[in-house]
mmCIF file of C-alpha atoms and ligand atoms in Angstrom:
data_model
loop_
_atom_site.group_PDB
_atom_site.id
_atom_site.type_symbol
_atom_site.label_atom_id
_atom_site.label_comp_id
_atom_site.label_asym_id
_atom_site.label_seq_id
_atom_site.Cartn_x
_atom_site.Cartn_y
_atom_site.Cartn_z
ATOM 1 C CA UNK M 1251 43.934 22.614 16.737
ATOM 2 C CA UNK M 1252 43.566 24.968 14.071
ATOM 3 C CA UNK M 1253 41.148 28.302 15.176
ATOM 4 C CA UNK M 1254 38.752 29.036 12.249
ATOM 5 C CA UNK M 1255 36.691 32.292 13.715
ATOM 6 C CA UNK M 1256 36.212 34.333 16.062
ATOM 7 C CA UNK M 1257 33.534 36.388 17.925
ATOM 8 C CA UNK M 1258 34.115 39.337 19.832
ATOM 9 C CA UNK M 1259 32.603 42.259 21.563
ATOM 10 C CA UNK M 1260 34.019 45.480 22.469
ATOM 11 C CA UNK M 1261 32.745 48.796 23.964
ATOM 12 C CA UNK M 1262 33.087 52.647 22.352
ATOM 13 C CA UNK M 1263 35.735 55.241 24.828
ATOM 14 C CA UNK M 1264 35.301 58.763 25.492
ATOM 15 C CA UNK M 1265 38.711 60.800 25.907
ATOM 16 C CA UNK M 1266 38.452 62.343 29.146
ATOM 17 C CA UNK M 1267 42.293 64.163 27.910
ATOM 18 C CA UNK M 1268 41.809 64.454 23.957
ATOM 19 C CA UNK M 1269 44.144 62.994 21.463
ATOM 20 C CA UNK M 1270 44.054 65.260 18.169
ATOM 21 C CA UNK M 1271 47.078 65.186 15.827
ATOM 22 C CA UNK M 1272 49.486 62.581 14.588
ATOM 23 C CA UNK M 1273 53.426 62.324 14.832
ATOM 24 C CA UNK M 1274 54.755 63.163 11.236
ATOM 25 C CA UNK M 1275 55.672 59.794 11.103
ATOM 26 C CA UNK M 1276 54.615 56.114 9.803
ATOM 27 C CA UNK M 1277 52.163 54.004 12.143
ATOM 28 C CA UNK M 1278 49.293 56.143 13.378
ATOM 29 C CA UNK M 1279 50.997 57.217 16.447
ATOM 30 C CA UNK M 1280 49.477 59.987 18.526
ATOM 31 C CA UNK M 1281 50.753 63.492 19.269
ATOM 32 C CA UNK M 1282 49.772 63.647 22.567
ATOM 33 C CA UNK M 1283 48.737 61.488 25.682
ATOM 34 C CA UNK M 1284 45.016 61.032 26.084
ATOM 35 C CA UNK M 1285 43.117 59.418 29.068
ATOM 36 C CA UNK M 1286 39.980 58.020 27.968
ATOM 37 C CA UNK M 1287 36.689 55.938 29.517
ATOM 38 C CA UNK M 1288 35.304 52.926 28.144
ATOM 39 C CA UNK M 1289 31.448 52.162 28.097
ATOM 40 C CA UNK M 1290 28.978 50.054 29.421
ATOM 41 C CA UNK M 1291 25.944 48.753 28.116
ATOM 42 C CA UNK M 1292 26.396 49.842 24.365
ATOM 43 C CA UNK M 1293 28.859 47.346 22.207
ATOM 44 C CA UNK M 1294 30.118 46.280 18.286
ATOM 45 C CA UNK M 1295 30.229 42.587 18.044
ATOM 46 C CA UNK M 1296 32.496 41.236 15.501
ATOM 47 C CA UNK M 1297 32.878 37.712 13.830
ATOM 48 C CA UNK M 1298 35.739 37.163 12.020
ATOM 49 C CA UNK M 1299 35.581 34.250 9.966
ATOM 50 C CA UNK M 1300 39.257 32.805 8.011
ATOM 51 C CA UNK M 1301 37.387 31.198 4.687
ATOM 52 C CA UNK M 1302 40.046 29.460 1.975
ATOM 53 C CA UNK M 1303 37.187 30.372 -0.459
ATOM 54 C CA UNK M 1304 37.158 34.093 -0.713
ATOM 55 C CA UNK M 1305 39.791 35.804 -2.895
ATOM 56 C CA UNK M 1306 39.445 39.073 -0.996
ATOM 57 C CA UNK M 1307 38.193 40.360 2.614
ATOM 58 C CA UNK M 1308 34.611 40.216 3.226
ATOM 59 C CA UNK M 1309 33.042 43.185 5.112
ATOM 60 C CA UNK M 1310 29.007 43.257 6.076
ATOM 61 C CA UNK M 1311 28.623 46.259 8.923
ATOM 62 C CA UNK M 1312 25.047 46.032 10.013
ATOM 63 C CA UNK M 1313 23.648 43.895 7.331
ATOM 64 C CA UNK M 1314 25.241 46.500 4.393
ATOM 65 C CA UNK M 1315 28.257 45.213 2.625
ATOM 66 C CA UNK M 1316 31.022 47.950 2.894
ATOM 67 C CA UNK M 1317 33.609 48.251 0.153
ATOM 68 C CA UNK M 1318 35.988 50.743 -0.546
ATOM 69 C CA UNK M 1319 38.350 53.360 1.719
ATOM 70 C CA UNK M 1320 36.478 51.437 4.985
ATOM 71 C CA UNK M 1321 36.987 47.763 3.452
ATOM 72 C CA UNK M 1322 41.132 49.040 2.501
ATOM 73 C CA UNK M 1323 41.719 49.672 6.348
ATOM 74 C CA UNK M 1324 40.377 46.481 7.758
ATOM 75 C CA UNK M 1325 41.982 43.999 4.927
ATOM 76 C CA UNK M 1326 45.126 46.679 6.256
ATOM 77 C CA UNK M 1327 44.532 45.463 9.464
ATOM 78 C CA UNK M 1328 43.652 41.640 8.975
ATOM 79 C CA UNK M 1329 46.966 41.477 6.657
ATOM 80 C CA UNK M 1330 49.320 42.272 10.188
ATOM 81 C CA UNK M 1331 47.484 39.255 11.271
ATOM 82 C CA UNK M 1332 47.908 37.312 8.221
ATOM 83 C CA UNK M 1333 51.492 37.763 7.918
ATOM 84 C CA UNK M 1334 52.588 37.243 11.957
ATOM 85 C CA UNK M 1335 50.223 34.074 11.312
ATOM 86 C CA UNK M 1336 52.108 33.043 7.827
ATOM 87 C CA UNK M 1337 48.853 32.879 5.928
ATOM 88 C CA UNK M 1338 47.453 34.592 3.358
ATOM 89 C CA UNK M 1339 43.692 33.284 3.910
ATOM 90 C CA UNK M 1340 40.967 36.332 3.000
ATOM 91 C CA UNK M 1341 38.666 36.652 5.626
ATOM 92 C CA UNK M 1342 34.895 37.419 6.153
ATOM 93 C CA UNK M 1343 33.824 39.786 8.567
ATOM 94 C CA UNK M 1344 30.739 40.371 9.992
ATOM 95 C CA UNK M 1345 30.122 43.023 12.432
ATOM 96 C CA UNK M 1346 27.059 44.789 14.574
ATOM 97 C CA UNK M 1347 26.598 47.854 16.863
ATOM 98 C CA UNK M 1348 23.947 47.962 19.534
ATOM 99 C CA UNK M 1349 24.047 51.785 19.029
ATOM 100 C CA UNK M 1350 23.529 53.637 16.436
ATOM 101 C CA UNK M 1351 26.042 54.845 14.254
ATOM 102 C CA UNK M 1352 25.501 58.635 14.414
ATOM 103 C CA UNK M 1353 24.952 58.482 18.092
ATOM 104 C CA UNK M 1354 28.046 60.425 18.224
ATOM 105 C CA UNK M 1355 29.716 57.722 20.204
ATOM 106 C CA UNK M 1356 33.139 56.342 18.227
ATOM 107 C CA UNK M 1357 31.953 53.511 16.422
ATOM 108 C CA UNK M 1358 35.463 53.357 14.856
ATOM 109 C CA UNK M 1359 37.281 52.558 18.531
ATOM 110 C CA UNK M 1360 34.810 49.621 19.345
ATOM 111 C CA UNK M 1361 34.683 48.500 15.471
ATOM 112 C CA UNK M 1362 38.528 48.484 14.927
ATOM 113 C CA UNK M 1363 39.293 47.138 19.158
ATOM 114 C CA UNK M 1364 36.731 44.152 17.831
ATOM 115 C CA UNK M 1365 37.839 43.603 14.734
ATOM 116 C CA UNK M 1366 41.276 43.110 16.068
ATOM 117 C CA UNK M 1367 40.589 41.090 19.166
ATOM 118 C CA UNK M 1368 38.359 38.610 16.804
ATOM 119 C CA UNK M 1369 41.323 38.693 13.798
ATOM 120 C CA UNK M 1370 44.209 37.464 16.289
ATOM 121 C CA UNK M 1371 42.049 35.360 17.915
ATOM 122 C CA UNK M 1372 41.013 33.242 14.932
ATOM 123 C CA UNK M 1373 44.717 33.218 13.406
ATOM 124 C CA UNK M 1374 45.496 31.070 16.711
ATOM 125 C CA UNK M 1375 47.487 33.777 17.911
ATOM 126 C CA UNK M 1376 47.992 34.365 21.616
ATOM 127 C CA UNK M 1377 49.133 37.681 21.933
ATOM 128 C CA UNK M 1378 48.799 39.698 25.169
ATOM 129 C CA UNK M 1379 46.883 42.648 25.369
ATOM 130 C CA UNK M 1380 49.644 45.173 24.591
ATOM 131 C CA UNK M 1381 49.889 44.196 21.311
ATOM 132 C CA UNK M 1382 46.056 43.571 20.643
ATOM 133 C CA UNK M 1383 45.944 47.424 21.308
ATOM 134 C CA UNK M 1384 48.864 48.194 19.344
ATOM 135 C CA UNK M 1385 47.447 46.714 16.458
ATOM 136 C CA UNK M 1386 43.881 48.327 17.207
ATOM 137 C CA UNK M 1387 45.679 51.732 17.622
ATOM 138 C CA UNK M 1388 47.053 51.518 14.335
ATOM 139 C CA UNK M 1389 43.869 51.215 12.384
ATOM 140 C CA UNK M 1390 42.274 53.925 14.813
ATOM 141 C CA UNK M 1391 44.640 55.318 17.991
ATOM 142 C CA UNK M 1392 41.385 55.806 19.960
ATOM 143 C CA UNK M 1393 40.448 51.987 19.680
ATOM 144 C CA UNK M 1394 43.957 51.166 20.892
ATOM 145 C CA UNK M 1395 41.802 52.349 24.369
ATOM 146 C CA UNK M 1396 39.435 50.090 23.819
ATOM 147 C CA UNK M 1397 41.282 46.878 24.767
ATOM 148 C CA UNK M 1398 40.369 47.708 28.002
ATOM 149 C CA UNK M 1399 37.650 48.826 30.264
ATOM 150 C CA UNK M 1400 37.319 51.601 32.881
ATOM 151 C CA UNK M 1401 39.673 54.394 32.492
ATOM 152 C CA UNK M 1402 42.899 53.788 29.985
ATOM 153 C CA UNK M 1403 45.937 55.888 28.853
ATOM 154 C CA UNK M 1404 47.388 56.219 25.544
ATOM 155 C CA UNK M 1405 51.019 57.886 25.543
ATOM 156 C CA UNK M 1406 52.049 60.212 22.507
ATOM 157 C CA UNK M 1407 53.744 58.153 19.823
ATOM 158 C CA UNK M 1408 57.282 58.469 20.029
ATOM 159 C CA UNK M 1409 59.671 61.500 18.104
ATOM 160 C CA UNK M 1410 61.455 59.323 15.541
ATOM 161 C CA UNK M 1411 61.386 55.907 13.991
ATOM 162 C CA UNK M 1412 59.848 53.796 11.284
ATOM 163 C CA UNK M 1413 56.368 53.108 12.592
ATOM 164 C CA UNK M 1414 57.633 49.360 14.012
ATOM 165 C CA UNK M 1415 57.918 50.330 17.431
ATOM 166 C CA UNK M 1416 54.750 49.055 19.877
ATOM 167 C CA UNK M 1417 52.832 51.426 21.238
ATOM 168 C CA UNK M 1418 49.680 50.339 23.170
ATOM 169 C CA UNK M 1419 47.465 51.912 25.239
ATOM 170 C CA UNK M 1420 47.457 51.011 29.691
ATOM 171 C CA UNK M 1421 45.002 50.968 31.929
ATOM 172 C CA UNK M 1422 45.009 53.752 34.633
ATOM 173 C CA UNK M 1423 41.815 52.684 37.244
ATOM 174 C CA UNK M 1424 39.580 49.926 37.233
ATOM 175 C CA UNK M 1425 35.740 51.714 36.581
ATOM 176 C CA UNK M 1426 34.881 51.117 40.129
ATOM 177 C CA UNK M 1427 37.355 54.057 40.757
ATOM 178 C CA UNK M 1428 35.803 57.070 39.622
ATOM 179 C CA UNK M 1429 31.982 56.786 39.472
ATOM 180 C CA UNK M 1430 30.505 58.518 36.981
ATOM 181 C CA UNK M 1431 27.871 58.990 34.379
ATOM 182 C CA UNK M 1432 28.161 59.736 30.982
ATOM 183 C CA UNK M 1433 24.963 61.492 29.143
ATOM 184 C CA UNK M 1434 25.091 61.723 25.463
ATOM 185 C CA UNK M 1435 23.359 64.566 24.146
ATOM 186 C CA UNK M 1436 22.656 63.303 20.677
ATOM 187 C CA UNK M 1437 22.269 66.830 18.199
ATOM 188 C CA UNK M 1438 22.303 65.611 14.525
ATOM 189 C CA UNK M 1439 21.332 62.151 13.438
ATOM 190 C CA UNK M 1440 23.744 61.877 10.123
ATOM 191 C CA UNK M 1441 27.450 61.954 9.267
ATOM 192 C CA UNK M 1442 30.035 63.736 10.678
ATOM 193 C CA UNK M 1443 31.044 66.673 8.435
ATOM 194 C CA UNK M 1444 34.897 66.188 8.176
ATOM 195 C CA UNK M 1445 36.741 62.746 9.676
ATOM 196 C CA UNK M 1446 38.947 63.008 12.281
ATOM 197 C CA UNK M 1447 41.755 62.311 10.455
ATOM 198 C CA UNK M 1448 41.398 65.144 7.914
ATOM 199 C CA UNK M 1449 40.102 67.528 10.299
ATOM 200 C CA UNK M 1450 43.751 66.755 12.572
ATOM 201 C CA UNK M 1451 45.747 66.867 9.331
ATOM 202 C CA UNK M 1452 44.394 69.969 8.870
ATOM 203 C CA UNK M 1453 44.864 71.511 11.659
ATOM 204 C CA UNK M 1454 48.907 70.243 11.867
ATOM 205 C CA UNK M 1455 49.317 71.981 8.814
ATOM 206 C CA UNK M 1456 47.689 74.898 9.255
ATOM 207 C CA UNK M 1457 46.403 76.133 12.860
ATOM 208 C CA UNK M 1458 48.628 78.592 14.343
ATOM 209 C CA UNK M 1459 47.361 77.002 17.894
ATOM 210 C CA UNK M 1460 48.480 74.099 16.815
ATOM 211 C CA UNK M 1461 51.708 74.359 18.998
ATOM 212 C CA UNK M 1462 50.148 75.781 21.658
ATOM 213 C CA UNK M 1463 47.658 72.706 21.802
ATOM 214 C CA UNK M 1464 50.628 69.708 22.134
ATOM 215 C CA UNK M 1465 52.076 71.627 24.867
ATOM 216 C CA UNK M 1466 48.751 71.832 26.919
ATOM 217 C CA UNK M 1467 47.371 68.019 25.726
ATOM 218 C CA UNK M 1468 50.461 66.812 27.496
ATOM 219 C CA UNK M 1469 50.128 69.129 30.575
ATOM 220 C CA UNK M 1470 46.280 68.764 30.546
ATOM 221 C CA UNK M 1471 46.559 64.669 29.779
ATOM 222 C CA UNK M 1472 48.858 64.347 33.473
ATOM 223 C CA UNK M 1473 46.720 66.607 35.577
ATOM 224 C CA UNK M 1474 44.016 65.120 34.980
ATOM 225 C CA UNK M 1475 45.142 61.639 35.634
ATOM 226 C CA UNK M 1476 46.007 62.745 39.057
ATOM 227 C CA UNK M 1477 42.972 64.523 39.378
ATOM 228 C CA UNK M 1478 41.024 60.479 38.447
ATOM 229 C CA UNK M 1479 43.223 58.851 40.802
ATOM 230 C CA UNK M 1480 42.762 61.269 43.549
ATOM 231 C CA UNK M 1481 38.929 60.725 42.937
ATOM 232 C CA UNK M 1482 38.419 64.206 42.760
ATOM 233 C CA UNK M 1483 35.122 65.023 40.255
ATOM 234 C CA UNK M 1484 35.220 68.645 40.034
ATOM 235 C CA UNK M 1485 38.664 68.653 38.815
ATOM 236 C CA UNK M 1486 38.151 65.774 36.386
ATOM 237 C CA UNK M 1487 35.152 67.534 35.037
ATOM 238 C CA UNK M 1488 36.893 71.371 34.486
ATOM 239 C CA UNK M 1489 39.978 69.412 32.760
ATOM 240 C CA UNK M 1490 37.996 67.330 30.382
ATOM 241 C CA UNK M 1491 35.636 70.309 29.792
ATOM 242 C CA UNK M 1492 39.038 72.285 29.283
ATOM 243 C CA UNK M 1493 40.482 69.454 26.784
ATOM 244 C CA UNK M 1494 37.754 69.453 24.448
ATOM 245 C CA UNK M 1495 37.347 73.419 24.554
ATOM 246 C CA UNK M 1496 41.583 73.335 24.083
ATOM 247 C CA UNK M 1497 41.344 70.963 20.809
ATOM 248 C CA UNK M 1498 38.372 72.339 19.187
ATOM 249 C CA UNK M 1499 39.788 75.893 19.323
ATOM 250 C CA UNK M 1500 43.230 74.522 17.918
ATOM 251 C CA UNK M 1501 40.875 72.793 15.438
ATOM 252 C CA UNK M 1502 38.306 75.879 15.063
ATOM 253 C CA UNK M 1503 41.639 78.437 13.927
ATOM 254 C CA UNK M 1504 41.943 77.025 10.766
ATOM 255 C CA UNK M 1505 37.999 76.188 10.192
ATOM 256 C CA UNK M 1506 37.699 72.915 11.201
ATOM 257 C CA UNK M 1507 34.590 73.180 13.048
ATOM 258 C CA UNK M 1508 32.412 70.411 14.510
ATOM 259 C CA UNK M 1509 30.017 72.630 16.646
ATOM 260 C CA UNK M 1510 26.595 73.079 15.624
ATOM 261 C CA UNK M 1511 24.156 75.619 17.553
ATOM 262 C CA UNK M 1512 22.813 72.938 20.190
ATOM 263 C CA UNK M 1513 26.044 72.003 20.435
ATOM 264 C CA UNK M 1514 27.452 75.691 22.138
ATOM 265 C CA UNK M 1515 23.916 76.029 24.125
ATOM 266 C CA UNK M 1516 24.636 72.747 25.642
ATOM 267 C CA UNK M 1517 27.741 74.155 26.621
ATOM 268 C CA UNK M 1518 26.200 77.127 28.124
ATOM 269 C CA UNK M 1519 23.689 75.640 30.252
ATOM 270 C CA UNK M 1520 26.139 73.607 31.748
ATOM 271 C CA UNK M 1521 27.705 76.933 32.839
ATOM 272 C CA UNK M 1522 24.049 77.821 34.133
ATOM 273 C CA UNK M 1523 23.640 74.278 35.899
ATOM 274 C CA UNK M 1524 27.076 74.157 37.911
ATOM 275 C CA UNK M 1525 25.820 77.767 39.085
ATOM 276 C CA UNK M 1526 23.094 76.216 41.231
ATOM 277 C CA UNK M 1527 25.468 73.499 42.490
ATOM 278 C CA UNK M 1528 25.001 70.736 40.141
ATOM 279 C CA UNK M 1529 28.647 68.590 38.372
ATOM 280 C CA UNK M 1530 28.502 68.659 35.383
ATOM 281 C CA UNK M 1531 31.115 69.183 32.417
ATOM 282 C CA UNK M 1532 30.539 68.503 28.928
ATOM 283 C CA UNK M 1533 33.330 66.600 26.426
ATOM 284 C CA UNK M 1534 32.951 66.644 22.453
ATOM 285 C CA UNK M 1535 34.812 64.869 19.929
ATOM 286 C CA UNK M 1536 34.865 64.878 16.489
ATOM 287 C CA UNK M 1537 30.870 66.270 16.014
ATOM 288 C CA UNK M 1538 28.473 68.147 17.305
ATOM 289 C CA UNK M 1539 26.820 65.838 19.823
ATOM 290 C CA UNK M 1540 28.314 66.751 23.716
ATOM 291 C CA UNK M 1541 28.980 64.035 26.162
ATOM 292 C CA UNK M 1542 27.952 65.425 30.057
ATOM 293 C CA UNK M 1543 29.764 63.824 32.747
ATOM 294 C CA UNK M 1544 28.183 63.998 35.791
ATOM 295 C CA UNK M 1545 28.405 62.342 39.374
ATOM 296 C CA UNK M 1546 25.875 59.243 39.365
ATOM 297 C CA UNK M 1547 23.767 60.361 41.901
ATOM 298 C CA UNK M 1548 22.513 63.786 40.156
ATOM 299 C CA UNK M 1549 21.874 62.169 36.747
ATOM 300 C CA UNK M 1550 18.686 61.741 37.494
ATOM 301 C CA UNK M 1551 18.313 65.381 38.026
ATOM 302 C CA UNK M 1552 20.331 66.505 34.913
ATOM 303 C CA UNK M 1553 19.423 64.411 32.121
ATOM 304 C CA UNK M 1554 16.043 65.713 32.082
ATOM 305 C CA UNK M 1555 17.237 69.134 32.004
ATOM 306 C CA UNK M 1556 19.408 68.078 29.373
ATOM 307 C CA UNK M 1557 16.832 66.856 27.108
ATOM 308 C CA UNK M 1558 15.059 70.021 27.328
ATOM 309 C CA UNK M 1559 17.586 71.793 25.469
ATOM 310 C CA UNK M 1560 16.634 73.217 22.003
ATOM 311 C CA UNK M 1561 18.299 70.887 19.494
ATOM 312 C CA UNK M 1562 18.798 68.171 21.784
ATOM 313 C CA UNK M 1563 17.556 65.194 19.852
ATOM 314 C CA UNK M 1564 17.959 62.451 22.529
ATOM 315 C CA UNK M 1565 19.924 61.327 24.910
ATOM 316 C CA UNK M 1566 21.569 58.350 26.217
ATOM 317 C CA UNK M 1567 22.941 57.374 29.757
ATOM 318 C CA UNK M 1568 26.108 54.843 29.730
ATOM 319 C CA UNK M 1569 28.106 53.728 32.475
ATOM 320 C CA UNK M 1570 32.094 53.319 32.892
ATOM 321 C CA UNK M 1571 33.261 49.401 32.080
ATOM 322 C CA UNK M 1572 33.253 47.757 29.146
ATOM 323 C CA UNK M 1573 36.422 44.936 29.115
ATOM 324 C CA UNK M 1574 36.035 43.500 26.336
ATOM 325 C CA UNK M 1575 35.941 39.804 25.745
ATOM 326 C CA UNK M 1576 36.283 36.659 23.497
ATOM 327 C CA UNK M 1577 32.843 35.047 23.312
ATOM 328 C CA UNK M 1578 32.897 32.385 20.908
ATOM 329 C CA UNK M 1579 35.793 30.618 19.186
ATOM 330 C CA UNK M 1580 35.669 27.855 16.041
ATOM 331 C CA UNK M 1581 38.023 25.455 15.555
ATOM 332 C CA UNK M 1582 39.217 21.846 13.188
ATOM 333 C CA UNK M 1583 41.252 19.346 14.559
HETATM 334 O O1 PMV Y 471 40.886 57.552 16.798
HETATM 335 P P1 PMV Y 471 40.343 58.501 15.801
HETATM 336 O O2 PMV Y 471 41.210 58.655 14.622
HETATM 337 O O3 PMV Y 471 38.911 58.194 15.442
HETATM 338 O O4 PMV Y 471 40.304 59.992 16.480
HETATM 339 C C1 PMV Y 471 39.679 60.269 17.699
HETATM 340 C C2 PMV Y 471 39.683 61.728 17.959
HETATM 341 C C3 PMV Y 471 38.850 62.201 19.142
HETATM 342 O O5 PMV Y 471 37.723 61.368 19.326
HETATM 343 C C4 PMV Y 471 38.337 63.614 18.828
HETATM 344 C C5 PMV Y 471 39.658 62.304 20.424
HETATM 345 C C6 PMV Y 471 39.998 61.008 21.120
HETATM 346 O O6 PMV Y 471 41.041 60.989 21.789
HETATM 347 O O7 PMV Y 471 39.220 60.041 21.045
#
């Protein structure tokens, strides 16, 4: 039998522990652990299709064909495939998310976690897990986490080498461990102002927190993975609030900022609303939208509260989960 396409769906992650910076090295390893959770209910579906016709990689992303820096890093991608495979065949990829782009949720980790579940899986390749993630991690380390659902770990990358050696991310609890809710407080429908990767290369080369930060993302990354297993919220909560806070000052000394005004009185009525008793803790990544987590049974009570904040545009409930999955495959004889 000789696989054709692929379709596949996978779900966006939220670093509970933040990963910001890079190893000076080749192969898109991490400089510090992060502990992330996968999503429910919002998902990029991805057919990959291996076509003898094309003479280059084929990209449509939401019915707009995408060329260019985005097109270089999937054909990057595809070509690991290609060559473990010992093919050269281009490939046309179509792809969908169920949520919108500038929701502030990573498209990238659910794009690139698709994109390589649906590439190996056409090539005929059974590869485990592991090294689905390591190749998803490569393209984008935070859709290395993706490969899984419920709450997964991503080491650092390691201190020396070539950029060969595997490094792919674990899972840590099923999502049926640590109930919780995640509300996205959506601030700014539109592009991010700087990319991840520029705004970390920036601050490696310049922050003088930058030290400072690896030191704590590794202490901050283990305590709070006890703090999961031992089911305790508050703790969770106050370490992922103290993540984000930790990598956006790091990122904030050397003007790489991300915040806009809604995004700092979020912040501060979260203060306000764990003052009368209510969990809640708020995570942001690279933008100005914040993430709340809170314990399932006072969302009701706090997303409301939440979309009453000036500058909150909307807001969006998800749910830990998300495994990702196979869902349709195309073969010849
Ligand atoms: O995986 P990237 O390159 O898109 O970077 C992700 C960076 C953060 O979202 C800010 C943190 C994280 O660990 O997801």
């Amino acid at each position: 039998m000789k696989v054709l396409a692929a379709s596949s769906v996978a779900h966006p992650n939220i670093a509970l522990a933040k990963y910001w910076g890079k190893r000076a090295i080749p192969g898109n390893y991490p400089a510090v652990p992060s502990l992330s959770v996968t999503l429910d209910g919002m998902a990029t579906r991805t057919t990959l299709r291996f076509d003898p016709r094309l003479t280059e990689d084929r990209f449509i992303l939401g019915n707009e064909l995408v060329l260019g820096r985005p097109l270089e890093r999937i054909t990057k991608l595809v070509d690991e495939v290609r060559s473990e495979a010992g093919f050269t065949t281009r490939a046309s990829i179509v792809s969908a998310n169920d949520f919108p782009t500038a929701s502030g949720l990573a498209s990238s980790a659910s794009g690139f976690a698709a994109l390589a579940l649906a590439a190996v899986t056409a090539a005929g390749l059974e590869w485990s897990p592991a090294r689905i993630s390591d190749l998803a991690r490569r393209a984008s380390a935070s859709a290395g986490r993706s490969i899984y659902g419920g709450y997964v770990r991503l080491d650092a990358g390691p201190l020396a080498g070539d950029g060969s050696q595997e490094l792919a991310a674990e899972p840590v609890a099923p999502a049926s461990a640590f109930p919780m809710k995640v509300v996205v407080c959506v601030t700014h429908e539109g592009a991010k102002a700087v990319a991840s990767t520029d705004g970390m290369i920036r601050t490696m080369q310049t922050s003088p927190f930058y030290e400072r930060w690896l030191s704590y993302g590794v202490e901050n990354e283990q305590a709070l993975r006890e703090a999961l297993l031992a089911n305790d919220f508050a703790r969770v909560g106050q370490l992922a609030e103290a993540s984000a806070l930790a990598m956006h000052a790091s990122a904030l000394a050397c003007g790489v900022s991300y915040f806009n005004g809604a995004t700092l009185e979020i912040m501060k009525q979260l203060r306000l609303l764990r003052e009368v008793g209510l969990q809640v803790y708020g995570t942001i990544d690279a933008g100005p939208h914040v993430k709340v987590l809170v314990r399932p049974d006072q969302e009701p009570i706090v997303t409301p509260k939440l979309r009453a904040i000036t500058g909150v545009v909307r807001t969006i409930v998800a749910t830990p989960g998300g495994e990702p999955r196979v869902e349709r495959i195309e073969a010849s004889a």
